[in-house]
Amino acid sequence: MLTARQVLKVAGLAGKIILTNGAEIYRTEDTIMEICHAYGVDDVESFVTPTGIFLSIDDGEYVHTKLKRVHNRTINLDKISKINNFSRQLQEETLSFQQALAQLQKIEADGPEYSFLTVTSLTSIACAMYVILVRANYINFFPALIASFASQLMIKQSGFLKEINYIPEMIAGFIAGLVAVLFHRFGAANYNLSVVTVSGILAFVPGVSATNAIRDAIDNDLISATSRGTEVILSSISLAAGVALSLGGLNL
């Protein structure tokens, strides 16, 4: 049987992993509660925000509390799926503290399943499909592909700049707009400036964050909904500012 502190460590780490990889607030709290219940802990309270996890367990004699600070967040649905499977596994077979911690640490340390080039290339193709979606001339497909690939490549290779909030989105918007302008000005007359630009920034549109903000609002997690909503607005403004800089810099 695990001690309260050990349960706190396992549940807190699982919650941190899914929260930092794009999970909604309710999913994070439910996962923490399910893990605690699997270890026989019923008197547990969890309070999750986009930047932190507060977890408390009452073992009848003492109240044990743990705080997990979350600084950086990304989108990795594969890790969320693995944590969900881990939580379900505990309902069927209770793992020892060492086994549970080892599994969680492995999930946290796992790198991307596919190579950088594969992910970037396939994402660029998907973004370039916007040309087909809006029924633009197919001649725009290649410029859209290049705009998306160039913006992603620049961000992922930009070093410390990608660690500064909203700067990557601004750079991505600038690169996408710049590529679109170059093709429009020096390429064929049929190149559509707006379609190529939008395709170039699609990979950075905060769609998952917007969806999570709405879900959090529906679940009455107003702090998280407001925080995520603000993040979505600022990311969108940064993308738009980057595009405006590239178009305005070339007087278009």
C-alpha positions as a LaTeX table, in Angstrom:
\begin{tabular}{lrrr}
\hline
Residue & $x$ (\AA) & $y$ (\AA) & $z$ (\AA) \\
\hline
Met1 & 0.00 & 0.00 & 0.00 \\
Leu2 & 1.35 & 3.39 & $-1.00$ \\
Thr3 & 1.74 & 6.21 & 1.49 \\
Ala4 & $-0.13$ & 9.46 & 1.00 \\
Arg5 & 3.05 & 11.19 & $-0.13$ \\
Gln6 & 3.74 & 8.49 & $-2.71$ \\
Val7 & 0.19 & 8.74 & $-4.08$ \\
Leu8 & 0.62 & 12.51 & $-4.27$ \\
Lys9 & 3.81 & 12.11 & $-6.26$ \\
Val10 & 2.31 & 9.64 & $-8.73$ \\
Ala11 & $-0.96$ & 11.56 & $-9.24$ \\
Gly12 & 0.82 & 14.92 & $-9.40$ \\
Leu13 & 3.28 & 13.74 & $-12.04$ \\
Ala14 & 0.52 & 12.18 & $-14.17$ \\
Gly15 & $-1.49$ & 15.40 & $-13.95$ \\
Lys16 & 1.50 & 17.52 & $-14.89$ \\
Ile17 & 2.28 & 15.38 & $-17.95$ \\
Ile18 & $-1.18$ & 15.63 & $-19.49$ \\
Leu19 & $-1.61$ & 19.29 & $-18.56$ \\
Thr20 & 1.70 & 20.29 & $-20.19$ \\
Asn21 & 0.76 & 18.35 & $-23.31$ \\
Gly22 & $-2.57$ & 20.03 & $-24.00$ \\
Ala23 & $-5.18$ & 18.31 & $-21.83$ \\
Glu24 & $-8.26$ & 20.14 & $-20.62$ \\
Ile25 & $-8.63$ & 21.10 & $-16.95$ \\
Tyr26 & $-11.44$ & 18.63 & $-16.29$ \\
Arg27 & $-9.45$ & 15.77 & $-17.82$ \\
Thr28 & $-6.44$ & 16.60 & $-15.67$ \\
Glu29 & $-8.51$ & 16.73 & $-12.49$ \\
Asp30 & $-10.39$ & 13.52 & $-13.35$ \\
Thr31 & $-7.12$ & 11.69 & $-14.05$ \\
Ile32 & $-5.67$ & 12.78 & $-10.71$ \\
Met33 & $-8.82$ & 11.71 & $-8.85$ \\
Glu34 & $-8.96$ & 8.33 & $-10.60$ \\
Ile35 & $-5.33$ & 7.56 & $-9.76$ \\
Cys36 & $-5.88$ & 8.47 & $-6.11$ \\
His37 & $-9.05$ & 6.36 & $-5.94$ \\
Ala38 & $-7.19$ & 3.43 & $-7.51$ \\
Tyr39 & $-4.78$ & 3.53 & $-4.57$ \\
Gly40 & $-7.62$ & 3.58 & $-2.06$ \\
Val41 & $-7.50$ & 7.33 & $-1.32$ \\
Asp42 & $-11.03$ & 8.76 & $-1.25$ \\
Asp43 & $-10.56$ & 12.07 & 0.57 \\
Val44 & $-8.71$ & 13.95 & $-2.15$ \\
Glu45 & $-9.09$ & 17.41 & $-3.62$ \\
Ser46 & $-7.45$ & 18.71 & $-6.79$ \\
Phe47 & $-7.48$ & 22.22 & $-8.20$ \\
Val48 & $-5.88$ & 22.71 & $-11.61$ \\
Thr49 & $-5.12$ & 25.86 & $-13.57$ \\
Pro50 & $-3.15$ & 26.14 & $-16.84$ \\
Thr51 & $-0.05$ & 27.09 & $-14.84$ \\
Gly52 & $-0.26$ & 24.85 & $-11.79$ \\
Ile53 & $-1.69$ & 21.81 & $-10.01$ \\
Phe54 & $-2.79$ & 21.91 & $-6.36$ \\
Leu55 & $-3.37$ & 18.48 & $-4.85$ \\
Ser56 & $-4.39$ & 17.61 & $-1.28$ \\
Ile57 & $-4.94$ & 14.26 & 0.45 \\
Asp58 & $-6.40$ & 13.70 & 3.94 \\
Asp59 & $-5.27$ & 10.36 & 5.35 \\
Gly60 & $-7.30$ & 10.74 & 8.53 \\
Glu61 & $-4.39$ & 11.99 & 10.60 \\
Tyr62 & $-2.64$ & 14.57 & 8.43 \\
Val63 & $-3.45$ & 16.58 & 5.34 \\
His64 & $-0.76$ & 16.21 & 2.70 \\
Thr65 & $-0.51$ & 18.85 & $-0.01$ \\
Lys66 & 1.52 & 19.05 & $-3.20$ \\
Leu67 & 1.97 & 21.87 & $-5.72$ \\
Lys68 & 3.14 & 21.30 & $-9.29$ \\
Arg69 & 4.13 & 24.43 & $-11.19$ \\
Val70 & 3.66 & 24.33 & $-14.98$ \\
His71 & 5.80 & 26.73 & $-17.01$ \\
Asn72 & 5.66 & 25.49 & $-20.61$ \\
Arg73 & 2.83 & 23.81 & $-22.50$ \\
Thr74 & 2.70 & 22.10 & $-25.85$ \\
Ile75 & 0.38 & 19.81 & $-27.79$ \\
Asn76 & 1.13 & 16.08 & $-27.71$ \\
Leu77 & $-2.03$ & 13.99 & $-27.85$ \\
Asp78 & $-0.01$ & 10.78 & $-27.80$ \\
Lys79 & 1.21 & 11.45 & $-24.25$ \\
Ile80 & $-2.32$ & 12.32 & $-23.14$ \\
Ser81 & $-3.50$ & 8.99 & $-24.54$ \\
Lys82 & $-0.71$ & 7.14 & $-22.73$ \\
Ile83 & $-1.60$ & 8.75 & $-19.40$ \\
Asn84 & $-5.27$ & 7.86 & $-19.95$ \\
Asn85 & $-4.24$ & 4.25 & $-20.55$ \\
Phe86 & $-2.04$ & 4.36 & $-17.45$ \\
Ser87 & $-4.99$ & 5.58 & $-15.38$ \\
Arg88 & $-7.24$ & 2.81 & $-16.71$ \\
Gln89 & $-4.51$ & 0.24 & $-16.06$ \\
Leu90 & $-4.44$ & 1.24 & $-12.39$ \\
Gln91 & $-8.16$ & 0.50 & $-12.10$ \\
Glu92 & $-7.49$ & $-3.11$ & $-13.11$ \\
Glu93 & $-4.06$ & $-3.68$ & $-11.55$ \\
Thr94 & $-2.57$ & $-1.53$ & $-8.81$ \\
Leu95 & 1.10 & $-0.88$ & $-9.52$ \\
Ser96 & 3.80 & $-0.41$ & $-6.91$ \\
Phe97 & 5.21 & 3.06 & $-6.36$ \\
Gln98 & 8.40 & 2.23 & $-8.28$ \\
Gln99 & 6.50 & 0.69 & $-11.20$ \\
Ala100 & 4.06 & 3.58 & $-11.48$ \\
Leu101 & 6.79 & 6.20 & $-11.23$ \\
Ala102 & 8.93 & 4.39 & $-13.81$ \\
Gln103 & 6.06 & 4.26 & $-16.31$ \\
Leu104 & 5.25 & 7.94 & $-15.84$ \\
Gln105 & 8.87 & 9.02 & $-16.14$ \\
Lys106 & 9.19 & 7.00 & $-19.34$ \\
Ile107 & 6.09 & 8.67 & $-20.81$ \\
Glu108 & 7.39 & 12.10 & $-19.81$ \\
Ala109 & 10.83 & 11.46 & $-21.30$ \\
Asp110 & 9.58 & 9.92 & $-24.57$ \\
Gly111 & 10.58 & 11.98 & $-27.58$ \\
Pro112 & 8.59 & 12.46 & $-30.79$ \\
Glu113 & 7.52 & 9.25 & $-32.47$ \\
Tyr114 & 8.47 & 10.61 & $-35.89$ \\
Ser115 & 11.47 & 12.59 & $-37.07$ \\
Phe116 & 11.51 & 16.37 & $-37.32$ \\
Leu117 & 11.59 & 16.28 & $-41.12$ \\
Thr118 & 8.67 & 13.83 & $-41.33$ \\
Val119 & 6.46 & 15.85 & $-38.98$ \\
Thr120 & 7.28 & 19.17 & $-40.63$ \\
Ser121 & 6.77 & 17.83 & $-44.15$ \\
Leu122 & 3.43 & 16.15 & $-43.41$ \\
Thr123 & 2.19 & 19.19 & $-41.50$ \\
Ser124 & 3.13 & 21.41 & $-44.44$ \\
Ile125 & 1.22 & 19.19 & $-46.85$ \\
Ala126 & $-1.82$ & 19.28 & $-44.58$ \\
Cys127 & $-1.66$ & 23.08 & $-44.35$ \\
Ala128 & $-1.28$ & 23.40 & $-48.12$ \\
Met129 & $-4.55$ & 21.47 & $-48.50$ \\
Tyr130 & $-6.21$ & 24.76 & $-47.56$ \\
Val131 & $-5.76$ & 25.66 & $-51.23$ \\
Ile132 & $-8.10$ & 22.82 & $-52.16$ \\
Leu133 & $-10.48$ & 23.59 & $-49.30$ \\
Val134 & $-11.14$ & 27.14 & $-50.53$ \\
Arg135 & $-11.13$ & 26.00 & $-54.19$ \\
Ala136 & $-8.26$ & 28.25 & $-55.15$ \\
Asn137 & $-6.17$ & 27.63 & $-58.24$ \\
Tyr138 & $-4.00$ & 24.53 & $-57.73$ \\
Ile139 & $-0.97$ & 26.55 & $-58.78$ \\
Asn140 & $-1.02$ & 27.94 & $-55.22$ \\
Phe141 & $-0.37$ & 24.53 & $-53.67$ \\
Phe142 & 3.43 & 24.61 & $-54.02$ \\
Pro143 & 3.85 & 28.19 & $-52.65$ \\
Ala144 & 1.53 & 27.29 & $-49.76$ \\
Leu145 & 3.63 & 24.20 & $-49.05$ \\
Ile146 & 6.84 & 26.24 & $-49.06$ \\
Ala147 & 5.34 & 28.97 & $-46.85$ \\
Ser148 & 4.22 & 26.46 & $-44.23$ \\
Phe149 & 7.47 & 24.51 & $-44.30$ \\
Ala150 & 9.61 & 27.65 & $-44.08$ \\
Ser151 & 7.70 & 29.09 & $-41.13$ \\
Gln152 & 7.85 & 25.82 & $-39.19$ \\
Leu153 & 11.52 & 25.32 & $-39.98$ \\
Met154 & 12.39 & 28.81 & $-38.81$ \\
Ile155 & 10.54 & 28.41 & $-35.51$ \\
Lys156 & 11.90 & 24.98 & $-34.67$ \\
Gln157 & 15.45 & 26.08 & $-35.43$ \\
Ser158 & 15.22 & 29.51 & $-33.81$ \\
Gly159 & 17.00 & 28.59 & $-30.58$ \\
Phe160 & 16.10 & 30.61 & $-27.49$ \\
Leu161 & 13.48 & 32.68 & $-29.35$ \\
Lys162 & 11.06 & 29.75 & $-29.38$ \\
Glu163 & 11.06 & 29.77 & $-25.57$ \\
Ile164 & 9.68 & 33.33 & $-25.44$ \\
Asn165 & 5.90 & 33.45 & $-25.46$ \\
Tyr166 & 4.23 & 34.78 & $-28.64$ \\
Ile167 & 7.51 & 35.58 & $-30.41$ \\
Pro168 & 7.44 & 32.28 & $-32.39$ \\
Glu169 & 3.95 & 33.07 & $-33.67$ \\
Met170 & 5.07 & 36.52 & $-34.79$ \\
Ile171 & 8.10 & 35.10 & $-36.59$ \\
Ala172 & 5.94 & 32.42 & $-38.22$ \\
Gly173 & 3.49 & 35.04 & $-39.47$ \\
Phe174 & 6.35 & 37.13 & $-40.84$ \\
Ile175 & 7.97 & 34.19 & $-42.67$ \\
Ala176 & 4.66 & 32.99 & $-44.13$ \\
Gly177 & 3.80 & 36.48 & $-45.33$ \\
Leu178 & 7.27 & 37.00 & $-46.76$ \\
Val179 & 7.17 & 33.76 & $-48.78$ \\
Ala180 & 3.66 & 34.59 & $-50.04$ \\
Val181 & 4.78 & 38.08 & $-51.12$ \\
Leu182 & 7.83 & 36.76 & $-52.94$ \\
Phe183 & 5.80 & 34.23 & $-54.91$ \\
His184 & 3.10 & 36.80 & $-55.64$ \\
Arg185 & 5.56 & 39.45 & $-56.83$ \\
Phe186 & 8.09 & 37.37 & $-58.71$ \\
Gly187 & 6.10 & 34.25 & $-59.60$ \\
Ala188 & 3.08 & 33.61 & $-61.76$ \\
Ala189 & 0.24 & 36.10 & $-61.81$ \\
Asn190 & $-2.22$ & 33.48 & $-60.56$ \\
Tyr191 & $-0.56$ & 33.14 & $-57.15$ \\
Asn192 & $-3.12$ & 34.11 & $-54.49$ \\
Leu193 & $-1.43$ & 36.17 & $-51.78$ \\
Ser194 & $-4.05$ & 35.61 & $-49.08$ \\
Val195 & $-4.43$ & 31.86 & $-49.64$ \\
Val196 & $-0.68$ & 31.24 & $-49.51$ \\
Thr197 & $-0.31$ & 33.40 & $-46.39$ \\
Val198 & $-3.11$ & 31.63 & $-44.53$ \\
Ser199 & $-1.69$ & 28.24 & $-45.47$ \\
Gly200 & 1.68 & 29.33 & $-44.10$ \\
Ile201 & 0.33 & 30.17 & $-40.63$ \\
Leu202 & $-2.23$ & 27.37 & $-40.23$ \\
Ala203 & 0.19 & 25.19 & $-38.26$ \\
Phe204 & 0.40 & 27.90 & $-35.59$ \\
Val205 & $-3.30$ & 28.71 & $-35.24$ \\
Pro206 & $-4.18$ & 27.89 & $-31.58$ \\
Gly207 & $-7.13$ & 25.66 & $-32.36$ \\
Val208 & $-6.63$ & 23.20 & $-29.51$ \\
Ser209 & $-6.23$ & 26.03 & $-26.99$ \\
Ala210 & $-9.43$ & 27.67 & $-28.26$ \\
Thr211 & $-11.32$ & 24.39 & $-27.97$ \\
Asn212 & $-9.98$ & 23.81 & $-24.45$ \\
Ala213 & $-10.98$ & 27.34 & $-23.43$ \\
Ile214 & $-14.56$ & 26.67 & $-24.55$ \\
Arg215 & $-14.62$ & 23.28 & $-22.82$ \\
Asp216 & $-13.30$ & 24.83 & $-19.61$ \\
Ala217 & $-15.96$ & 27.55 & $-19.75$ \\
Ile218 & $-18.70$ & 24.94 & $-20.22$ \\
Asp219 & $-17.33$ & 23.01 & $-17.21$ \\
Asn220 & $-17.36$ & 26.26 & $-15.19$ \\
Asp221 & $-13.55$ & 26.39 & $-14.88$ \\
Leu222 & $-13.67$ & 30.13 & $-15.38$ \\
Ile223 & $-10.08$ & 30.87 & $-14.35$ \\
Ser224 & $-8.73$ & 28.43 & $-16.91$ \\
Ala225 & $-11.22$ & 29.51 & $-19.58$ \\
Thr226 & $-10.20$ & 33.14 & $-19.17$ \\
Ser227 & $-6.50$ & 32.29 & $-19.13$ \\
Arg228 & $-6.66$ & 30.06 & $-22.20$ \\
Gly229 & $-8.91$ & 32.52 & $-24.01$ \\
Thr230 & $-6.41$ & 35.31 & $-23.41$ \\
Glu231 & $-3.63$ & 33.05 & $-24.66$ \\
Val232 & $-5.58$ & 32.35 & $-27.86$ \\
Ile233 & $-6.18$ & 36.05 & $-28.47$ \\
Leu234 & $-2.54$ & 37.00 & $-27.90$ \\
Ser235 & $-1.31$ & 34.16 & $-30.14$ \\
Ser236 & $-3.67$ & 35.25 & $-32.90$ \\
Ile237 & $-2.58$ & 38.87 & $-32.56$ \\
Ser238 & 1.07 & 37.79 & $-32.76$ \\
Leu239 & 0.42 & 35.84 & $-35.97$ \\
Ala240 & $-1.43$ & 38.78 & $-37.47$ \\
Ala241 & 1.32 & 41.20 & $-36.43$ \\
Gly242 & 3.97 & 39.04 & $-38.09$ \\
Val243 & 1.99 & 38.90 & $-41.34$ \\
Ala244 & 1.37 & 42.65 & $-41.20$ \\
Leu245 & 5.10 & 43.31 & $-40.74$ \\
Ser246 & 6.01 & 41.27 & $-43.82$ \\
Leu247 & 3.26 & 42.72 & $-46.02$ \\
Gly248 & 3.74 & 46.26 & $-44.75$ \\
Gly249 & 7.51 & 46.06 & $-45.07$ \\
Leu250 & 7.12 & 45.37 & $-48.78$ \\
Asn251 & 4.37 & 47.99 & $-49.19$ \\
Leu252 & 1.58 & 45.52 & $-49.96$ \\
\hline
\end{tabular}
